[in-house]
Amino acid sequence: MAVTDTIDWVVLDIEGTIMPTSGVHVVLYDYARPRLGPWIDANRTDPVVAGAVAEIRAEAGLPESAGTDEIVAVLHGWMDADRKATPLKTLQGLIWQRGYASGDLVSEYFPDVVPRLRAWHAAGVPMAIFSSGSVAGQIASFSSTTEGDLTGLFRHHFDTVNAGPKREAASYAAIAEGLGGPAPERILFLSDVPAELDAAAAAGWRTIGLARPGEPYADADFGAHRVVASLEDVEVSRA
């Protein structure tokens, strides 16, 4: 069933919403996994990498003497559990950024996504991304896709560092401020995860759930949230 909204902003999740989950859990995770240790060793003096390593030690309860192998073992465990740990996302984002820049990685989205996003952009609907993946990783992902460079479609990018956890209402309030303070009910959030939609709704946002066939949340209970199977079923405009 088609859903029509008049809004000021569209904010989109990535994994399971505009990109297949396998594109993250298989392609991107498998690319990052063997490169985590070499990346840490090669960039020890980089403040971002050093800070991420310190956070990993603290969160995992590792001693200061813990070496790269112990740190990587923690990171692999977090990846296996799909834990959205900020230092893991930071390191993954840096590795993916290099992968996209070198041509090793090319993003591919659901077939309905890019035509719809381009149509909304052409109609003057501003869009932003909120993903657990780092902002650097997001931008790199959109810069190298099967449909070309898509970075110009989005005005803002948010992650768990500059906004907060995706399942907490305060994160969506922070994003609203980052968007310039529009009325919450004028922001539309699209995600495949009911708990994220719940948090956005608690912050006063409009919500639409993506129940895509074959995806992990295809048969989830979306409660009172409106639900579609494709962005083709979503019409948005500005007043």
CSV table of N, CA and C in Angstrom, one decimal, residues 48-174:
chain,number,residue,atom,x,y,z
A,48,VAL,N,43.1,8.8,15.5
A,48,VAL,CA,41.8,8.2,15.5
A,48,VAL,C,42.0,6.7,15.7
A,49,VAL,N,43.0,6.1,15.2
A,49,VAL,CA,43.2,4.6,15.4
A,49,VAL,C,43.6,4.4,16.8
A,50,ALA,N,44.5,5.2,17.3
A,50,ALA,CA,45.0,5.0,18.7
A,50,ALA,C,43.8,5.2,19.7
A,51,GLY,N,42.9,6.2,19.4
A,51,GLY,CA,41.8,6.4,20.3
A,51,GLY,C,40.8,5.2,20.2
A,52,ALA,N,40.6,4.6,19.0
A,52,ALA,CA,39.7,3.5,18.9
A,52,ALA,C,40.3,2.3,19.6
A,53,VAL,N,41.6,2.1,19.5
A,53,VAL,CA,42.3,1.0,20.2
A,53,VAL,C,42.1,1.1,21.8
A,54,ALA,N,42.3,2.3,22.2
A,54,ALA,CA,42.1,2.6,23.7
A,54,ALA,C,40.7,2.3,24.1
A,55,GLU,N,39.7,2.7,23.3
A,55,GLU,CA,38.3,2.4,23.6
A,55,GLU,C,38.0,0.9,23.6
A,56,ILE,N,38.6,0.2,22.7
A,56,ILE,CA,38.5,-1.3,22.7
A,56,ILE,C,39.0,-1.9,23.9
A,57,ARG,N,40.2,-1.5,24.3
A,57,ARG,CA,40.8,-2.1,25.6
A,57,ARG,C,39.9,-1.8,26.7
A,58,ALA,N,39.3,-0.6,26.8
A,58,ALA,CA,38.5,-0.2,27.9
A,58,ALA,C,37.2,-1.0,28.0
A,59,GLU,N,36.5,-1.1,26.8
A,59,GLU,CA,35.2,-1.8,26.7
A,59,GLU,C,35.4,-3.3,27.0
A,60,ALA,N,36.5,-3.8,26.5
A,60,ALA,CA,36.7,-5.3,26.6
A,60,ALA,C,37.4,-5.7,27.9
A,61,GLY,N,37.8,-4.7,28.7
A,61,GLY,CA,38.5,-5.0,29.9
A,61,GLY,C,39.9,-5.5,29.7
A,62,LEU,N,40.6,-5.1,28.6
A,62,LEU,CA,41.9,-5.6,28.3
A,62,LEU,C,42.9,-4.7,29.0
A,63,PRO,N,44.1,-5.3,29.4
A,63,PRO,CA,45.1,-4.5,30.0
A,63,PRO,C,45.8,-3.6,28.9
A,64,GLU,N,46.5,-2.6,29.4
A,64,GLU,CA,47.2,-1.7,28.4
A,64,GLU,C,48.3,-2.5,27.6
A,65,SER,N,48.7,-3.6,28.2
A,65,SER,CA,49.7,-4.4,27.5
A,65,SER,C,49.2,-5.3,26.4
A,66,ALA,N,47.8,-5.3,26.3
A,66,ALA,CA,47.2,-6.2,25.3
A,66,ALA,C,47.7,-5.8,23.9
A,67,GLY,N,48.1,-6.8,23.1
A,67,GLY,CA,48.6,-6.6,21.8
A,67,GLY,C,47.5,-6.7,20.7
A,68,THR,N,48.0,-6.5,19.5
A,68,THR,CA,47.1,-6.4,18.3
A,68,THR,C,46.2,-7.7,18.2
A,69,ASP,N,46.8,-8.9,18.4
A,69,ASP,CA,46.1,-10.1,18.3
A,69,ASP,C,44.9,-10.2,19.3
A,70,GLU,N,45.1,-9.7,20.5
A,70,GLU,CA,44.0,-9.7,21.5
A,70,GLU,C,43.0,-8.7,21.1
A,71,ILE,N,43.4,-7.6,20.6
A,71,ILE,CA,42.4,-6.6,20.2
A,71,ILE,C,41.6,-7.1,19.0
A,72,VAL,N,42.2,-7.7,18.1
A,72,VAL,CA,41.5,-8.2,16.9
A,72,VAL,C,40.6,-9.3,17.3
A,73,ALA,N,40.9,-10.1,18.2
A,73,ALA,CA,40.1,-11.2,18.7
A,73,ALA,C,38.8,-10.6,19.2
A,74,VAL,N,38.9,-9.5,20.0
A,74,VAL,CA,37.7,-8.8,20.5
A,74,VAL,C,36.8,-8.3,19.3
A,75,LEU,N,37.5,-7.6,18.4
A,75,LEU,CA,36.8,-7.0,17.2
A,75,LEU,C,36.1,-8.1,16.4
A,76,HIS,N,36.7,-9.3,16.2
A,76,HIS,CA,36.1,-10.3,15.5
A,76,HIS,C,34.9,-10.9,16.3
A,77,GLY,N,35.0,-10.9,17.6
A,77,GLY,CA,33.8,-11.4,18.4
A,77,GLY,C,32.7,-10.4,18.3
A,78,TRP,N,33.0,-9.1,18.3
A,78,TRP,CA,31.9,-8.1,18.1
A,78,TRP,C,31.3,-8.2,16.8
A,79,MET,N,32.1,-8.5,15.7
A,79,MET,CA,31.5,-8.6,14.4
A,79,MET,C,30.6,-9.8,14.3
A,80,ASP,N,31.0,-10.9,14.9
A,80,ASP,CA,30.2,-12.1,14.9
A,80,ASP,C,28.9,-11.9,15.6
A,81,ALA,N,28.9,-11.1,16.6
A,81,ALA,CA,27.7,-10.8,17.4
A,81,ALA,C,26.9,-9.6,16.8
A,82,ASP,N,27.4,-9.0,15.7
A,82,ASP,CA,26.9,-7.8,15.1
A,82,ASP,C,26.7,-6.7,16.2
A,83,ARG,N,27.7,-6.6,17.0
A,83,ARG,CA,27.6,-5.5,18.0
A,83,ARG,C,28.0,-4.2,17.4
A,84,LYS,N,27.2,-3.2,17.6
A,84,LYS,CA,27.4,-1.9,17.0
A,84,LYS,C,28.4,-1.0,17.9
A,85,ALA,N,29.5,-1.6,18.2
A,85,ALA,CA,30.5,-0.9,19.0
A,85,ALA,C,31.2,0.2,18.2
A,86,THR,N,31.2,1.4,18.8
A,86,THR,CA,31.8,2.6,18.1
A,86,THR,C,33.2,2.4,17.6
A,87,PRO,N,34.1,1.9,18.5
A,87,PRO,CA,35.5,1.8,18.0
A,87,PRO,C,35.6,0.8,16.8
A,88,LEU,N,34.8,-0.2,16.8
A,88,LEU,CA,34.8,-1.2,15.7
A,88,LEU,C,34.3,-0.5,14.5
A,89,LYS,N,33.2,0.3,14.6
A,89,LYS,CA,32.7,1.0,13.4
A,89,LYS,C,33.7,2.0,12.9
A,90,THR,N,34.5,2.6,13.8
A,90,THR,CA,35.5,3.6,13.4
A,90,THR,C,36.5,2.9,12.5
A,91,LEU,N,37.1,1.8,13.0
A,91,LEU,CA,38.1,1.1,12.2
A,91,LEU,C,37.6,0.5,10.9
A,92,GLN,N,36.4,-0.1,11.0
A,92,GLN,CA,35.8,-0.6,9.8
A,92,GLN,C,35.6,0.5,8.7
A,93,GLY,N,35.2,1.7,9.2
A,93,GLY,CA,34.9,2.8,8.3
A,93,GLY,C,36.2,3.3,7.6
A,94,LEU,N,37.3,3.3,8.3
A,94,LEU,CA,38.6,3.7,7.7
A,94,LEU,C,39.1,2.7,6.7
A,95,ILE,N,38.9,1.4,7.0
A,95,ILE,CA,39.3,0.3,6.0
A,95,ILE,C,38.4,0.4,4.8
A,96,TRP,N,37.1,0.5,5.0
A,96,TRP,CA,36.2,0.6,3.9
A,96,TRP,C,36.4,1.8,3.0
A,97,GLN,N,36.8,2.9,3.7
A,97,GLN,CA,37.1,4.2,2.9
A,97,GLN,C,38.2,3.9,2.0
A,98,ARG,N,39.3,3.2,2.4
A,98,ARG,CA,40.4,2.9,1.5
A,98,ARG,C,39.9,1.9,0.4
A,99,GLY,N,39.1,1.0,0.8
A,99,GLY,CA,38.6,0.0,-0.2
A,99,GLY,C,37.8,0.6,-1.3
A,100,TYR,N,36.9,1.6,-0.9
A,100,TYR,CA,36.1,2.2,-2.0
A,100,TYR,C,37.0,3.1,-2.8
A,101,ALA,N,38.0,3.8,-2.2
A,101,ALA,CA,38.9,4.7,-3.0
A,101,ALA,C,39.7,3.9,-3.9
A,102,SER,N,40.1,2.7,-3.6
A,102,SER,CA,41.0,1.9,-4.4
A,102,SER,C,40.2,1.1,-5.5
A,103,GLY,N,38.9,1.1,-5.4
A,103,GLY,CA,38.1,0.3,-6.3
A,103,GLY,C,37.8,-1.1,-5.9
A,104,ASP,N,38.3,-1.5,-4.8
A,104,ASP,CA,38.1,-2.9,-4.3
A,104,ASP,C,36.6,-3.1,-3.9
A,105,LEU,N,36.0,-2.0,-3.4
A,105,LEU,CA,34.6,-2.1,-3.0
A,105,LEU,C,33.7,-1.2,-3.9
A,106,VAL,N,32.6,-1.7,-4.2
A,106,VAL,CA,31.5,-0.9,-5.0
A,106,VAL,C,30.2,-1.2,-4.3
A,107,SER,N,29.5,-0.2,-3.9
A,107,SER,CA,28.2,-0.4,-3.2
A,107,SER,C,27.1,-0.7,-4.2
A,108,GLU,N,26.2,-1.6,-3.8
A,108,GLU,CA,25.0,-1.9,-4.6
A,108,GLU,C,23.8,-1.9,-3.7
A,109,TYR,N,22.7,-1.2,-4.2
A,109,TYR,CA,21.5,-1.0,-3.4
A,109,TYR,C,20.4,-1.7,-4.0
A,110,PHE,N,19.3,-1.8,-3.2
A,110,PHE,CA,18.1,-2.5,-3.8
A,110,PHE,C,17.7,-1.7,-5.0
A,111,PRO,N,17.1,-2.4,-6.0
A,111,PRO,CA,16.8,-1.8,-7.3
A,111,PRO,C,15.9,-0.6,-7.3
A,112,ASP,N,15.0,-0.5,-6.3
A,112,ASP,CA,14.1,0.6,-6.1
A,112,ASP,C,14.7,1.8,-5.5
A,113,VAL,N,15.9,1.7,-4.9
A,113,VAL,CA,16.4,2.8,-4.1
A,113,VAL,C,16.9,4.0,-4.9
A,114,VAL,N,17.8,3.8,-5.7
A,114,VAL,CA,18.5,5.0,-6.4
A,114,VAL,C,17.5,5.8,-7.2
A,115,PRO,N,16.6,5.2,-8.0
A,115,PRO,CA,15.7,6.0,-8.8
A,115,PRO,C,14.8,6.8,-7.9
A,116,ARG,N,14.4,6.2,-6.7
A,116,ARG,CA,13.5,6.9,-5.8
A,116,ARG,C,14.3,8.1,-5.1
A,117,LEU,N,15.5,7.8,-4.7
A,117,LEU,CA,16.3,8.9,-4.0
A,117,LEU,C,16.5,10.0,-5.0
A,118,ARG,N,16.8,9.7,-6.2
A,118,ARG,CA,17.1,10.8,-7.2
A,118,ARG,C,15.9,11.6,-7.5
A,119,ALA,N,14.7,10.9,-7.5
A,119,ALA,CA,13.4,11.6,-7.7
A,119,ALA,C,13.1,12.6,-6.6
A,120,TRP,N,13.3,12.1,-5.4
A,120,TRP,CA,13.1,13.0,-4.2
A,120,TRP,C,14.1,14.1,-4.2
A,121,HIS,N,15.3,13.9,-4.5
A,121,HIS,CA,16.3,14.9,-4.6
A,121,HIS,C,15.9,16.0,-5.7
A,122,ALA,N,15.5,15.5,-6.8
A,122,ALA,CA,15.1,16.4,-7.9
A,122,ALA,C,13.9,17.3,-7.5
A,123,ALA,N,13.1,16.7,-6.6
A,123,ALA,CA,11.9,17.4,-6.2
A,123,ALA,C,12.2,18.4,-5.0
A,124,GLY,N,13.4,18.4,-4.6
A,124,GLY,CA,13.8,19.3,-3.5
A,124,GLY,C,13.6,18.8,-2.1
A,125,VAL,N,13.5,17.5,-2.0
A,125,VAL,CA,13.3,16.9,-0.7
A,125,VAL,C,14.7,16.7,-0.1
A,126,PRO,N,15.0,17.3,1.0
A,126,PRO,CA,16.4,17.1,1.6
A,126,PRO,C,16.4,15.7,2.3
A,127,MET,N,17.6,15.1,2.2
A,127,MET,CA,17.7,13.7,2.8
A,127,MET,C,19.0,13.7,3.6
A,128,ALA,N,18.9,12.8,4.6
A,128,ALA,CA,20.1,12.5,5.5
A,128,ALA,C,20.1,11.0,5.8
A,129,ILE,N,21.3,10.6,6.2
A,129,ILE,CA,21.5,9.2,6.6
A,129,ILE,C,21.8,9.1,8.1
A,130,PHE,N,21.2,8.0,8.7
A,130,PHE,CA,21.5,7.7,10.1
A,130,PHE,C,21.8,6.2,10.1
A,131,SER,N,23.1,5.9,10.3
A,131,SER,CA,23.5,4.5,10.3
A,131,SER,C,24.5,4.2,11.4
A,132,SER,N,24.6,3.0,11.9
A,132,SER,CA,25.6,2.7,12.9
A,132,SER,C,27.0,2.7,12.3
A,133,GLY,N,27.1,2.5,11.0
A,133,GLY,CA,28.4,2.7,10.3
A,133,GLY,C,28.9,4.1,10.4
A,134,SER,N,30.2,4.3,10.5
A,134,SER,CA,30.8,5.6,10.7
A,134,SER,C,30.4,6.6,9.5
A,135,VAL,N,30.4,7.9,9.8
A,135,VAL,CA,30.1,8.9,8.8
A,135,VAL,C,31.1,8.7,7.6
A,136,ALA,N,32.4,8.5,8.0
A,136,ALA,CA,33.4,8.3,6.9
A,136,ALA,C,33.1,7.1,6.1
A,137,GLY,N,32.7,6.0,6.7
A,137,GLY,CA,32.3,4.8,5.9
A,137,GLY,C,31.1,5.1,5.1
A,138,GLN,N,30.1,5.8,5.6
A,138,GLN,CA,28.9,6.1,4.8
A,138,GLN,C,29.2,6.9,3.6
A,139,ILE,N,30.0,8.0,3.7
A,139,ILE,CA,30.3,8.8,2.6
A,139,ILE,C,31.1,8.0,1.6
A,140,ALA,N,32.1,7.2,2.0
A,140,ALA,CA,32.9,6.4,1.1
A,140,ALA,C,32.0,5.4,0.3
A,141,SER,N,31.0,4.8,1.0
A,141,SER,CA,30.1,3.9,0.4
A,141,SER,C,29.3,4.6,-0.7
A,142,PHE,N,28.8,5.8,-0.5
A,142,PHE,CA,28.0,6.5,-1.5
A,142,PHE,C,28.8,7.0,-2.6
A,143,SER,N,30.1,7.1,-2.4
A,143,SER,CA,31.0,7.7,-3.4
A,143,SER,C,31.3,6.8,-4.5
A,144,SER,N,31.2,5.5,-4.3
A,144,SER,CA,31.5,4.4,-5.3
A,144,SER,C,30.4,3.4,-5.3
A,145,THR,N,29.5,3.5,-6.2
A,145,THR,CA,28.4,2.6,-6.3
A,145,THR,C,28.2,2.2,-7.7
A,146,THR,N,27.3,1.2,-7.9
A,146,THR,CA,27.0,0.7,-9.3
A,146,THR,C,26.2,1.7,-10.1
A,147,GLU,N,25.7,2.8,-9.3
A,147,GLU,CA,25.0,3.8,-10.0
A,147,GLU,C,25.8,5.1,-10.0
A,148,GLY,N,27.1,5.1,-9.8
A,148,GLY,CA,27.9,6.3,-9.7
A,148,GLY,C,28.0,6.9,-8.4
A,149,ASP,N,28.5,8.1,-8.3
A,149,ASP,CA,28.7,8.8,-7.1
A,149,ASP,C,27.4,9.4,-6.6
A,150,LEU,N,26.9,9.0,-5.4
A,150,LEU,CA,25.6,9.4,-4.9
A,150,LEU,C,25.7,10.4,-3.7
A,151,THR,N,26.9,10.8,-3.4
A,151,THR,CA,27.1,11.6,-2.2
A,151,THR,C,26.3,12.9,-2.3
A,152,GLY,N,26.1,13.4,-3.5
A,152,GLY,CA,25.4,14.7,-3.6
A,152,GLY,C,23.9,14.6,-3.3
A,153,LEU,N,23.4,13.4,-3.1
A,153,LEU,CA,22.0,13.2,-2.7
A,153,LEU,C,21.7,13.6,-1.3
A,154,PHE,N,22.7,13.6,-0.4
A,154,PHE,CA,22.5,13.7,1.0
A,154,PHE,C,23.1,14.9,1.6
A,155,ARG,N,22.4,15.6,2.4
A,155,ARG,CA,22.9,16.9,3.0
A,155,ARG,C,23.6,16.6,4.4
A,156,HIS,N,23.2,15.5,5.0
A,156,HIS,CA,23.8,15.3,6.3
A,156,HIS,C,24.0,13.8,6.5
A,157,HIS,N,25.0,13.4,7.4
A,157,HIS,CA,25.2,12.0,7.7
A,157,HIS,C,25.4,11.9,9.3
A,158,PHE,N,24.7,10.9,9.9
A,158,PHE,CA,24.8,10.8,11.3
A,158,PHE,C,25.1,9.3,11.6
A,159,ASP,N,25.9,9.2,12.7
A,159,ASP,CA,26.2,7.8,13.2
A,159,ASP,C,26.1,7.8,14.7
A,160,THR,N,26.6,6.7,15.3
A,160,THR,CA,26.5,6.6,16.8
A,160,THR,C,27.4,7.5,17.5
A,161,VAL,N,28.4,8.1,16.8
A,161,VAL,CA,29.3,9.1,17.5
A,161,VAL,C,28.7,10.5,17.5
A,162,ASN,N,28.2,11.0,16.4
A,162,ASN,CA,27.6,12.4,16.4
A,162,ASN,C,26.2,12.5,16.7
A,163,ALA,N,25.5,11.3,16.9
A,163,ALA,CA,24.1,11.3,17.2
A,163,ALA,C,23.8,10.5,18.5
A,164,GLY,N,24.2,9.3,18.5
A,164,GLY,CA,24.0,8.4,19.6
A,164,GLY,C,23.4,7.1,19.2
A,165,PRO,N,23.1,6.2,20.1
A,165,PRO,CA,22.6,4.8,19.7
A,165,PRO,C,21.3,4.9,18.9
A,166,LYS,N,21.1,4.0,18.0
A,166,LYS,CA,20.0,4.1,17.1
A,166,LYS,C,18.7,3.7,17.7
A,167,ARG,N,18.7,3.1,19.0
A,167,ARG,CA,17.5,2.7,19.6
A,167,ARG,C,17.1,3.5,20.8
A,168,GLU,N,17.6,4.8,20.8
A,168,GLU,CA,17.3,5.7,21.9
A,168,GLU,C,16.7,7.0,21.3
A,169,ALA,N,15.6,7.4,21.9
A,169,ALA,CA,14.9,8.6,21.4
A,169,ALA,C,15.8,9.9,21.4
A,170,ALA,N,16.7,10.0,22.3
A,170,ALA,CA,17.6,11.2,22.4
A,170,ALA,C,18.4,11.3,21.2
A,171,SER,N,18.8,10.2,20.5
A,171,SER,CA,19.6,10.3,19.3
A,171,SER,C,18.9,11.0,18.2
A,172,TYR,N,17.6,10.8,18.1
A,172,TYR,CA,16.8,11.4,17.1
A,172,TYR,C,16.5,12.8,17.4
A,173,ALA,N,16.4,13.2,18.7
A,173,ALA,CA,16.3,14.6,19.0
A,173,ALA,C,17.6,15.3,18.6
A,174,ALA,N,18.7,14.7,18.8
A,174,ALA,CA,20.0,15.3,18.5
A,174,ALA,C,20.1,15.5,17.0
